[in-house]
Structures are given as structure tokens and as C-alpha cells.
Coordinates of C-alpha atoms in Angstrom, one line a residue:
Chain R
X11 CA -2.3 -81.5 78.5
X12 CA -2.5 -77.9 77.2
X13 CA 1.0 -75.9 76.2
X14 CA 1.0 -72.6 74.1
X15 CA 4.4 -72.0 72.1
X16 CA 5.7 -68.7 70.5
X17 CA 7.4 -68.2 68.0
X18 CA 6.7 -70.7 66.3
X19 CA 6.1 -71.0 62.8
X20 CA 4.4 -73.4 60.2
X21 CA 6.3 -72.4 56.7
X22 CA 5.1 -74.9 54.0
X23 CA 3.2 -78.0 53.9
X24 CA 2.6 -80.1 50.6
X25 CA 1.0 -83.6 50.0
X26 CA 1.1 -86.3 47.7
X27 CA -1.4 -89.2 46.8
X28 CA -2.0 -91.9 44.5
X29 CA -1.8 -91.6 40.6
X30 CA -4.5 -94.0 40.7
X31 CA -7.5 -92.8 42.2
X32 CA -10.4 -95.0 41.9
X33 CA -13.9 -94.2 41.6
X34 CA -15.7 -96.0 45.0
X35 CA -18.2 -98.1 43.0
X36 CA -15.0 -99.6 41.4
X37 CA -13.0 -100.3 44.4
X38 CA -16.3 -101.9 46.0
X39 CA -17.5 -104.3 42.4
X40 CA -16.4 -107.5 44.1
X41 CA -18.4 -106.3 47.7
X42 CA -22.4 -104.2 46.5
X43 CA -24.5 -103.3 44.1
X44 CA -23.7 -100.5 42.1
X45 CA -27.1 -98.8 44.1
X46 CA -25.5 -99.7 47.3
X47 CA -22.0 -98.1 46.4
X48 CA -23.6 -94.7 45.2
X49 CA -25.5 -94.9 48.1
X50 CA -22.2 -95.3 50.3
X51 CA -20.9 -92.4 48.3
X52 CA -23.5 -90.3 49.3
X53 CA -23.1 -91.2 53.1
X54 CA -19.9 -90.9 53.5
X55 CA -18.7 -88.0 50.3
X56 CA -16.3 -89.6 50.0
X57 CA -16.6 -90.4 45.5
X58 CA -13.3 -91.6 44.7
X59 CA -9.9 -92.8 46.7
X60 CA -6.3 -92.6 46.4
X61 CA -5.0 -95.9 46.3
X62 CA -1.5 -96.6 46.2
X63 CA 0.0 -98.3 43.6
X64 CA 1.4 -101.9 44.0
X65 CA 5.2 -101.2 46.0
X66 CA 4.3 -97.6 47.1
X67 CA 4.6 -97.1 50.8
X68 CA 3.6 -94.1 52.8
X69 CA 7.7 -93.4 52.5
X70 CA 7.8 -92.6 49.1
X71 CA 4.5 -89.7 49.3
X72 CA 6.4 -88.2 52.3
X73 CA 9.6 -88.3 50.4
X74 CA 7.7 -87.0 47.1
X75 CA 6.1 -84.4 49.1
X76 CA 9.9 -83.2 51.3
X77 CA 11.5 -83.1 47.6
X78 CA 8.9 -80.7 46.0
X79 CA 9.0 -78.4 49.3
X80 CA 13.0 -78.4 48.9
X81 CA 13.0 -78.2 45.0
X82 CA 11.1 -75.4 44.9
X83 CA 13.1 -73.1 47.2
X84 CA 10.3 -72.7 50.0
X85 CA 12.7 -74.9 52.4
X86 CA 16.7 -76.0 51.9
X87 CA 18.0 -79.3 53.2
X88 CA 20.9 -78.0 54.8
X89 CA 18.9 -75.8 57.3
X90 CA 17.3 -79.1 58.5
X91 CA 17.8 -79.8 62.1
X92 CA 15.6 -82.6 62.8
X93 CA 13.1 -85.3 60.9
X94 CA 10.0 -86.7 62.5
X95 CA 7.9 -89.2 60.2
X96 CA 4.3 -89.5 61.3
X97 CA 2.9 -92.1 60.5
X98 CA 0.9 -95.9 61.4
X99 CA 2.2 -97.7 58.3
X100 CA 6.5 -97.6 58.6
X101 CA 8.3 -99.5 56.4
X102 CA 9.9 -101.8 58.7
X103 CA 9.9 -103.0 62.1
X104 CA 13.4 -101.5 61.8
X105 CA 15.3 -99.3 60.9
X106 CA 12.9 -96.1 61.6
X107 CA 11.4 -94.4 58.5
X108 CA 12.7 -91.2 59.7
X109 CA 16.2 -92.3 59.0
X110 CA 15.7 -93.7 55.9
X111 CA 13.7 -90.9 55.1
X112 CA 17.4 -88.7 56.1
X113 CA 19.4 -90.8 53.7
X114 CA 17.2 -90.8 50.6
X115 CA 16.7 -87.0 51.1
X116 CA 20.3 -86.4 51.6
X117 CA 19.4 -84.7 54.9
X118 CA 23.0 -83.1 57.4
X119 CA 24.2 -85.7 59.7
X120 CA 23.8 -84.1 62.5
X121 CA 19.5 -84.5 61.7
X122 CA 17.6 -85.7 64.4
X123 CA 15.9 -88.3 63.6
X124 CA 12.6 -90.5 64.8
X125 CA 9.4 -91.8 64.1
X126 CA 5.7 -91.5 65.9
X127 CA 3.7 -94.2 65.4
X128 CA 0.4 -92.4 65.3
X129 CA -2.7 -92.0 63.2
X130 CA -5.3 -89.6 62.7
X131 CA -3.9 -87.2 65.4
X132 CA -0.4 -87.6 64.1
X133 CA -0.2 -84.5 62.3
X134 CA -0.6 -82.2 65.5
X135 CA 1.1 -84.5 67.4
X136 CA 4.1 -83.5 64.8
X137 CA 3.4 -80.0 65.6
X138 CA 3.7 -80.1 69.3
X139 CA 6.9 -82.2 68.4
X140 CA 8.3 -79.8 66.2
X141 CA 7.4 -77.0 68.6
X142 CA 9.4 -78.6 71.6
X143 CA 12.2 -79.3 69.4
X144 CA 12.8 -76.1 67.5
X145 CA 14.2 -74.4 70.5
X146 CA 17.2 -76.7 70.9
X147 CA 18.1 -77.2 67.1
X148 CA 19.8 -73.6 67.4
X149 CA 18.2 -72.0 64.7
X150 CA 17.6 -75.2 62.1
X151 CA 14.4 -76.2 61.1
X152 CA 12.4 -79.8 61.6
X153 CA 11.0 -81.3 58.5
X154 CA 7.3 -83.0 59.9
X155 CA 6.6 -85.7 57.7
X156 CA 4.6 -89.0 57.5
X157 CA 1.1 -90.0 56.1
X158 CA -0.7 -93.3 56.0
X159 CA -1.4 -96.3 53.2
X160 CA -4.2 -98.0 55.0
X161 CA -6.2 -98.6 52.3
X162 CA -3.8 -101.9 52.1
X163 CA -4.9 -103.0 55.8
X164 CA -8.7 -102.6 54.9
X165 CA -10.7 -106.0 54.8
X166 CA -11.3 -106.9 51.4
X167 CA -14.5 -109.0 52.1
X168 CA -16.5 -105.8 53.6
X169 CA -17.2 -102.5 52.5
X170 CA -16.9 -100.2 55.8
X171 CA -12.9 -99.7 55.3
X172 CA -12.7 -100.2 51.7
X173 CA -15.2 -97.6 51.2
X174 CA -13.7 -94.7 52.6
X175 CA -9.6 -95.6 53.5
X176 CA -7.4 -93.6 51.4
X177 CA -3.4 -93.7 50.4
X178 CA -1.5 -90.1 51.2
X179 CA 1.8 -88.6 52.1
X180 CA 3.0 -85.2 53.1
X181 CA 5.7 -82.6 54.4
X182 CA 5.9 -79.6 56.1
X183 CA 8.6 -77.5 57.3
X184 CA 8.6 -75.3 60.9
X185 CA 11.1 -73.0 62.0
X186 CA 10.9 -70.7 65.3
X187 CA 11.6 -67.1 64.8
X188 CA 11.9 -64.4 67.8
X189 CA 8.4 -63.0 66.7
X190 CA 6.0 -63.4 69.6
X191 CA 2.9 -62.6 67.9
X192 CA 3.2 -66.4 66.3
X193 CA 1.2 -68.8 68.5
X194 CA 1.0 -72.5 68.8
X195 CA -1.6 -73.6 71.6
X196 CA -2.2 -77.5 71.9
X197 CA -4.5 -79.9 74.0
X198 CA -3.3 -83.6 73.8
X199 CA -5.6 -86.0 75.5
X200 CA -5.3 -89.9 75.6
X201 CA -7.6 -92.5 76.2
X202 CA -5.9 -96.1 75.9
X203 CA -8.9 -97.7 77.9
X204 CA -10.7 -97.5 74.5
X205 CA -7.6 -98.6 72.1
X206 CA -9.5 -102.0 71.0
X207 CA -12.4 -99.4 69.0
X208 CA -9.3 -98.7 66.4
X209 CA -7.1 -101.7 65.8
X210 CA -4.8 -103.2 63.8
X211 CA -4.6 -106.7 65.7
X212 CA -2.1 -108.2 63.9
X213 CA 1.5 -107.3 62.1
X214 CA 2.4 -106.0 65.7
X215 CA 5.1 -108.3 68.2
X216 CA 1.5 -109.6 69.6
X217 CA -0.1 -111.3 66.6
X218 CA 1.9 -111.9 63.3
X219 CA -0.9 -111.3 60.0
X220 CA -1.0 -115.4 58.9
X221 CA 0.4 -116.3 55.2
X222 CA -0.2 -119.4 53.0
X223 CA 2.7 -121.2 51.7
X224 CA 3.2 -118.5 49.0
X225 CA 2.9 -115.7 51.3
X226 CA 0.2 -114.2 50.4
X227 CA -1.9 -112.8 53.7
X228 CA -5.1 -115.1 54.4
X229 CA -8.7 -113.8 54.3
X230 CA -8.8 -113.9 58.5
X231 CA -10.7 -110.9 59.8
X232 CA -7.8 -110.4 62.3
X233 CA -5.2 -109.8 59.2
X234 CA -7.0 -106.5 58.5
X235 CA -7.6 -103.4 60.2
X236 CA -10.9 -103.2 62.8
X237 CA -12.9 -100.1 63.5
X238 CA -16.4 -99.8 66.0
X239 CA -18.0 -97.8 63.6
X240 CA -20.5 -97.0 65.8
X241 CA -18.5 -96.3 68.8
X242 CA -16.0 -93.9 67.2
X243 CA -18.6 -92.0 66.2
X244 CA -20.2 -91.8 69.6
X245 CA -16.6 -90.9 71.0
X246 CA -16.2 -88.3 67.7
X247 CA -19.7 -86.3 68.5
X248 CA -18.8 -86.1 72.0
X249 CA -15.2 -85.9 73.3
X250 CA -14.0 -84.4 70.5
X251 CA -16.3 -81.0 70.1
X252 CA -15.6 -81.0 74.4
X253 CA -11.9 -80.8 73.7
X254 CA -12.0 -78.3 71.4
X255 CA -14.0 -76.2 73.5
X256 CA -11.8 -76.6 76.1
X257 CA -8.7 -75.6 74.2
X258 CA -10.9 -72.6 73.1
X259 CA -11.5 -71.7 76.8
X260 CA -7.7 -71.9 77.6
X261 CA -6.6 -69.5 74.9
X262 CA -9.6 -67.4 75.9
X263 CA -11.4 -67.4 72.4
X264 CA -14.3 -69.2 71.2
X265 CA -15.6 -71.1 67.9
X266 CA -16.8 -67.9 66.4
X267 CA -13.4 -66.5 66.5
X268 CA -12.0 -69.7 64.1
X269 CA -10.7 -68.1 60.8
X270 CA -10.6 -71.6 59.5
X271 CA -10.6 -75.1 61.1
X272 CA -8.6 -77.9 58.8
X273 CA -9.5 -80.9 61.1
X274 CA -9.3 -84.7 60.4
X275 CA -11.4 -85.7 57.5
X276 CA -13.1 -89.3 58.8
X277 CA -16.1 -88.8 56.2
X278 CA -18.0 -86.3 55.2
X279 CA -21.2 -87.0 58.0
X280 CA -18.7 -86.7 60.8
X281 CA -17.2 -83.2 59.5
X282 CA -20.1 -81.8 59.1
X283 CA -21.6 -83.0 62.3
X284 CA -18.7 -81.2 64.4
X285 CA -19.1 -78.1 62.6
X286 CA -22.6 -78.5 63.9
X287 CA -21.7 -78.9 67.7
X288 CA -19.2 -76.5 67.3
X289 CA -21.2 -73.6 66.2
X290 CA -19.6 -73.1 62.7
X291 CA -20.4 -72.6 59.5
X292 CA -19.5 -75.4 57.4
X293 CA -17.4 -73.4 55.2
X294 CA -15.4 -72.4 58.4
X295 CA -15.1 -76.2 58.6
X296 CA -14.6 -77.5 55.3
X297 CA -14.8 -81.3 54.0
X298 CA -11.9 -81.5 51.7
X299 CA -11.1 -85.4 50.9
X300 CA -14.2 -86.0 48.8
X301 CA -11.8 -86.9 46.1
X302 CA -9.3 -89.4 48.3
X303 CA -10.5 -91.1 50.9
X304 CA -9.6 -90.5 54.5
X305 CA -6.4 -90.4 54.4
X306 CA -5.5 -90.8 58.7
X307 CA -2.5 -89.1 59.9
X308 CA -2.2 -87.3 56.5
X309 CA -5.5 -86.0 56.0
X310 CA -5.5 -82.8 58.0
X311 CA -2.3 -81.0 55.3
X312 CA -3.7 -83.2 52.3
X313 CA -6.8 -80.9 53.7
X314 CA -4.8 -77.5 53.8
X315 CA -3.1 -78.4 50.4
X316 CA -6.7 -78.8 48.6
X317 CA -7.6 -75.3 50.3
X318 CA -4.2 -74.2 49.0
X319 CA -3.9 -70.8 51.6
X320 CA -4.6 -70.2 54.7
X321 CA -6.6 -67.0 56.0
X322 CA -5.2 -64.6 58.6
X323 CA -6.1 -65.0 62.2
X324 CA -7.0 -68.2 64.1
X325 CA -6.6 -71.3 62.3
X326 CA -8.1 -74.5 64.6
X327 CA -5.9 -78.3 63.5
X328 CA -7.4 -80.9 65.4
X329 CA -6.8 -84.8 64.5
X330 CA -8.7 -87.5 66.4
X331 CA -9.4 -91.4 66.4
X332 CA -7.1 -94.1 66.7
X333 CA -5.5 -94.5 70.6
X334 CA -8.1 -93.3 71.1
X335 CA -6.5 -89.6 70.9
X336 CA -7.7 -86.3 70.3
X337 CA -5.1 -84.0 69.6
X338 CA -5.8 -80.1 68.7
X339 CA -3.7 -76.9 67.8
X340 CA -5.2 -72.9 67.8
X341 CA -2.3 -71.6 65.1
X342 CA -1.9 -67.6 65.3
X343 CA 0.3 -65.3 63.3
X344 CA 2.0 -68.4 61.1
X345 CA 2.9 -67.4 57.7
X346 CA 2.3 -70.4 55.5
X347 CA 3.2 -71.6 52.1
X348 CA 1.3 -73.8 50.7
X349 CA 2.2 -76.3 47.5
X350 CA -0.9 -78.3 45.4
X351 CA -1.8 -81.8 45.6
X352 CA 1.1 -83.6 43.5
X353 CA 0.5 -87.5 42.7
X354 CA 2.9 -90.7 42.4
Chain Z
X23 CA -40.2 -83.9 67.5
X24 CA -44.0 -84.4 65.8
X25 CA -43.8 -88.2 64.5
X26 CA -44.2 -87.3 61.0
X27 CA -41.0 -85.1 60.9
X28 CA -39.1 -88.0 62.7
X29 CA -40.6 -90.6 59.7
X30 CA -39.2 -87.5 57.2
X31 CA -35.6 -87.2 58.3
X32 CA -35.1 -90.7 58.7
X33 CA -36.6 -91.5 55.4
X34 CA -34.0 -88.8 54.2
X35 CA -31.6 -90.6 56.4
X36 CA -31.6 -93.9 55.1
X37 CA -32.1 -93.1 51.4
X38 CA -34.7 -95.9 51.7
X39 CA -37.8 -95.7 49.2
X40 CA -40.1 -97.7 52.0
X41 CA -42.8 -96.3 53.7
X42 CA -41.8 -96.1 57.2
X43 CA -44.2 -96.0 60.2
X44 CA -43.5 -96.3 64.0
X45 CA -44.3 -100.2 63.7
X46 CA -41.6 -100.8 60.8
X47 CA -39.7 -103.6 62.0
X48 CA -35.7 -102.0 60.9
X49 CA -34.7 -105.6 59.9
X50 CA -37.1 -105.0 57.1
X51 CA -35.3 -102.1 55.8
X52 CA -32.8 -103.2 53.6
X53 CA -31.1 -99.6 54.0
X54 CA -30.4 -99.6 57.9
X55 CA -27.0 -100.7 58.0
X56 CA -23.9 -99.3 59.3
X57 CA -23.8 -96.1 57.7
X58 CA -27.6 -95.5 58.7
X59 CA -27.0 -96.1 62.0
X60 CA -23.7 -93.5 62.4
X61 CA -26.1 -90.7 60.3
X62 CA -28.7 -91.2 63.0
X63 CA -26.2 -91.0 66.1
X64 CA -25.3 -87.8 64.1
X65 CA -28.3 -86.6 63.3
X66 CA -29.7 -86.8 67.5
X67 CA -26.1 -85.6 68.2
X68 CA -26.4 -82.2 65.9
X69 CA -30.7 -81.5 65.4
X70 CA -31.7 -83.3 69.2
X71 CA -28.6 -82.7 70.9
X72 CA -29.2 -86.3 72.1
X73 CA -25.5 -88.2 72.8
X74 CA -26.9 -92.0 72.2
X75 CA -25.0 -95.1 73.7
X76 CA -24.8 -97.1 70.7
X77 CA -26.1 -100.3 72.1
X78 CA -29.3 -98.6 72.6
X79 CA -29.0 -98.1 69.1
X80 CA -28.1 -101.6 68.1
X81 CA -30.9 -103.1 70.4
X82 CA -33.9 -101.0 68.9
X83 CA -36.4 -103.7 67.2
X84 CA -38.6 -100.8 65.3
X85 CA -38.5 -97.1 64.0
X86 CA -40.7 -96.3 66.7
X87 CA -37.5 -97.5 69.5
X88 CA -35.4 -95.4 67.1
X89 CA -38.4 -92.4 67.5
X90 CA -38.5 -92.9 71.9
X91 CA -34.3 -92.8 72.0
X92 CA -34.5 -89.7 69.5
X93 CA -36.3 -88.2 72.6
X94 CA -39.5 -88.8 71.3
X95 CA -42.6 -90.1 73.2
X96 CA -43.6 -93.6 71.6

């Protein structure tokens, strides 16, 4: 589905990730070879990850990250209309994050409140949310928060999660002004006949993750997160370059006319190869996660918080994976604040 | 694609330190492995413009099946 918006505007965005961030030949010394890690650090660019520390949840980076936008005076929590947390990794079945999320950051009553349970397209996902909602809040604001700890649902006992999942949180505040100039143009497109490529089998109401006596999880493959490598790549090199064309054509513009594209950071290979079939320069397309890991539905403003502005003129979001779902924005006119990395 | 180009890039590919030739079984290299075999549906994605099913991948026995689904002739 493709929607344009006006007047819409991104304000500030800020992320947070681990304190500990762990070099990749570390987090793999039980799995390879020291050899075999560097070489997975080459493949992937990925050299280090944010992992969260024992008893952090994806909660407390979005929170983190909502508390720096507010304490610094780019956003107020009483012009808060609505709170949408983003995210694959909640804290509980119930209540919803988002609510929790309203208490602990002492948000107006009257906040709408929910969560979206997705991953790697989550982020622009959030801002087609944000840019349906804005024009019923009567003027307040919608805080878009979320992230993802999946490092935690990566198998232990093989290297293609572990090597590259990383732990991140973030916030970002939209508003809607009268100023037509500001452009928000999506394409949303779903393809649940593909869901098993990207799954979490169990933890769900169709497979509870198995414990021993003391409640630890076992070492069952279908405790841990699953990903067709090979397939999701297949599906990244071609469905995701056609939809971003095809939100190009809509809006009438083409790669070359990308100021900057902050897209979903999968590894370094697969950023680089899109730039590639897109018909970019890779500095129009950046890798920016070498240091944390992909971080899911957090790593397209962990990406805009390591670039730390944003240059005039069209910038291209687009998130993609897990669903499967490709989900991609054409920003125009926003005026954007950006905060740096912060760490918990 | 000359042969000897395709033998370069995947030698640059796999980060392997064999010498590979068409008849190279890839169960003999131990660098072939996941990540090898994403970089090459890259690399025919991006330099061949080549989109490769990946059981075709998977079911190649030798560097030269790799060379003939690269759009090579083997």
C-alpha cells in the first residue's frame, strides 16, 4: 500500500544500547576459532555487539532513550498525545509495553497508548502510525518508541545469530504542523506466505520455550530464534530494491535523487549489496552498526543517531525482514534533531 | 565471466587460502559455509545481476556448478 502524508514532521530521535559491548570473537569463544570469528567479522562488519546486560529489556533503552529526548528540552511530556512501542521483544504477554512505558515516563492520561509487535520494519511502520495518528491528537505529539534485545533469543550452540544479533532501544518524537512542504510517502507490503524464513517458534500461545526443573530454558533448537539465511537474503536482493523503486516511481523521483538512505542494517554484505542494485553510492547508503550488531526494529534510528544529522532533501527509511515485510518511507522537508548514542 | 576472474572473486569471497579450480569439490573447502554462500548470492545479485534460487545454490557439488549458475558456461 502506498500513502503520502503532509505536514508531517520527524523532530528528534535518540537511541540507546548496551554498556557492554563485546568484541565478536568474545561473544563466539565457546562456538570457532579465533580465525573463524575474525573471518565472520569480516563477512558480516559487524566487530563488536551490544549486549544487554542481565535484567535489561528493550523497555528500559526505549525509556532511556524517551528521558534524554524529554530532559533535554527537544520534546515535553505534557505535549504527548499518544505512545506506540515498536518492538518483537515486550515485556509481558500483558499489560502492553506502551502503557508501562506511559507510567514510568509520567506520560498525560489521556496518552494513547499500544504496542506493534514488529521487527526490522517496525520503525517505519511507527512512522506511518504516527502519521495517521497525528491528525486526531489535536495538536499533541506521539512519542515512537520500541527497539529489540534479540541477542537473548539467539541459539547459543551456533554462530549465525550470535554473530551478528545486537541489543538497542530508541525514541523519537513527530508532530504535524500546517507546513505542506513536509512529506511523508510510504509503501507497506506483506508477505505472510514466507513468515516460517524469520521465526521465533516458541514463547508465542503456539509453543511455550521448555524449562528444566530450575527454569532455566533447554538447549532445544526450537527455544531460540530461526532465520533461512540463505532465503532472506534471496528475498533482501530482490523484493526489497523492487519496492523501493516502486515507491520511487510513485513520488516521481528516482535513487539518484536520495540525499541519504538510513535503511535496516542486517550486516554489512547486504547494505552494501542494495546500494548496489539501487544505483547509490555507498556513502549515500551508509553501514552504520559495525560497532553493535543488528539491532532489528531499532537499527534504522540507532543508524541516524551514529550519523548524528540529517542532510536537506530526500531522505529514503526503509526496514525489511521478519513477516516477511518490507516497509519504506521518502521523508521531505522534516527538520530533525538528532541526540548521540547513549548506553545503559 | 573469463573462468580465471570467477576463481579470483570467489577466492576473495571465501577468504579461503586453497587453490580453487572448476573441479574443487566445495565440501573440501573448509571456508564455504553460510556466510560464503549469502556473499555469493550477493555477489551474482550486484556484479552478474543473476537473482539465484538458493537450492540451486545449496545443490552445487563443485566451483565449477557455482561458475555455470554464475552464468558461466562450464
Amino acid at each position: 500500500m502506498q500513502a503520502a502524508f503532509s505536514g508531517i514532521n520527524l523532530d528528534c530521535v535518540t537511541a540507546t544500547v548496551s554498556s557492554d559491548i563485546v568484541p565478536v570473537p568474545v561473544r563466539l569463544a565457546d562456538l570457532v576459532t579465533e580465525h573463524k570469528a575474525i573471518r565472520l567479522q569480516k563477512g558480516t562488519g559487524f566487530t563488536s555487539l551490544s549486549i544487554a546486560r542481565p535484567g535489561v529489556c528493550t523497555s528500559d533503552y526505549a525509556c532511556e532513550s524517551a528521558d534524554r529526548l524529554f530532559e533535554s528540552g527537544l520534546a515535553s511530556r505534557t505535549e504527548i498525545g499518544a505512545v506506540i512501542f515498536v518492538s518483537q521483544t515486550h515485556d509481558y504477554y500483558f499489560p502492553s509495553t506502551s502503557h508501562l512505558l506511559q507510567g514510568r515516563l509520567h506520560l498525560p492520561a489521556d496518552t494513547v497508548a499500544f504496542d506493534v509487535g514488529m521487527g526490522c520494519s517496525g520503525f517505519v511502520y511507527g512512522l506511518y502510525l504516527s502519521a495517521c495518528l497525528l491528525p486526531s491528537l489535536g495538536g499533541r505529539k506521539v512519542l515512537l518508541c520500541g527497539g529489540d534485545t534479540t541477542s537473548k533469543l539467539a541459539y547459543p550452540m551456533e554462530t549465525q545469530s550470535r554473530a551478528i544479533m545486537g541489543d538497542c532501544g530508541f525514541a523519537a518524537v513527530l508532530s504535524r504542523t500546517e507546513k505542506s512542504h513536509k512529506e511523508m510517502r510510504f509503501l507497506i507490503q506483506a508477505d505472510g506466505t514466507r513468515a516460517d524464513l524469520l521465526k521465533m517458534p516458541r514463547g508465542g500461545a503456539r509453543g511455550v520455550r521448555t524449562t528444566d526443573a530450575s527454569g532455566n530454558i533447554l538447549m532445544e533448537r526450537e527455544n531460540f530464534s530461526y532465520m533461512d539465511g540463505a532465503a532472506v537474503m534471496a528475498f533482501t536482493l530482490k523484493d526489497v530494491p523492487a519496492s523501493i523503486n516502486e515507491l520511487l516511481a510513485g513520488s516521481g523521483q528516482a535513487a539518484g535523487d536520495i540525499a541519504l538512505g538510513v535503511i535496516h542494517q542486517p550486516n554489512r554484505m547486504t547494505v552494501e549489496a542494495l546500494a548496489d542494485k539501487l544505483g547509490m553510492e555507498r556513502e549515500r547508503l551508509p553501514f552504520t552498526a559495525g560497532k553493535y550488531g543488528n539491532t532489528a526494529s531499532a537499527s534504522i534510528p540507532l543508524g541516524i543517531a551514529c550519523l548524528g544529522s540529517l542532510p536537506e532533501g530526500t531522505i529514503l527509511f526503509s526496514g525489511f525482514g521478519v513477516g516477511l515485510s518490507i516497509a519504506s518511507c521518502l521523508m521531505t522537508g522534516s527538520e530533525t534533531q538528532i541526540l548521540p548514542v547513549g548506553s545503559l | 565471466m573469463e573462468k580465471e576472474l570467477f576463481l579470483e572473486k570467489l577466492t576473495e569471497l571465501t577468504d579461503t587460502e586453497m587453490d580453487l579450480n572448476m573441479d574443487t569439490r566445495l565440501e573440501d573447502i573448509e571456508e564455504w559455509d553460510s556466510l560464503s554462500f549469502v556473499a555469493f548470492l550477493a555477489m551474482c545479485s550486484t556484479s552478474f545481476d543473476k537473482t539465484l534460487n538458493p537450492q540451486d545454490v545449496k545443490a552445487a557439488q563443485t566451483v565449477g556448478d557455482l561458475y555455470a549458475l554464475a552464468g558461466g558456461c562450464n
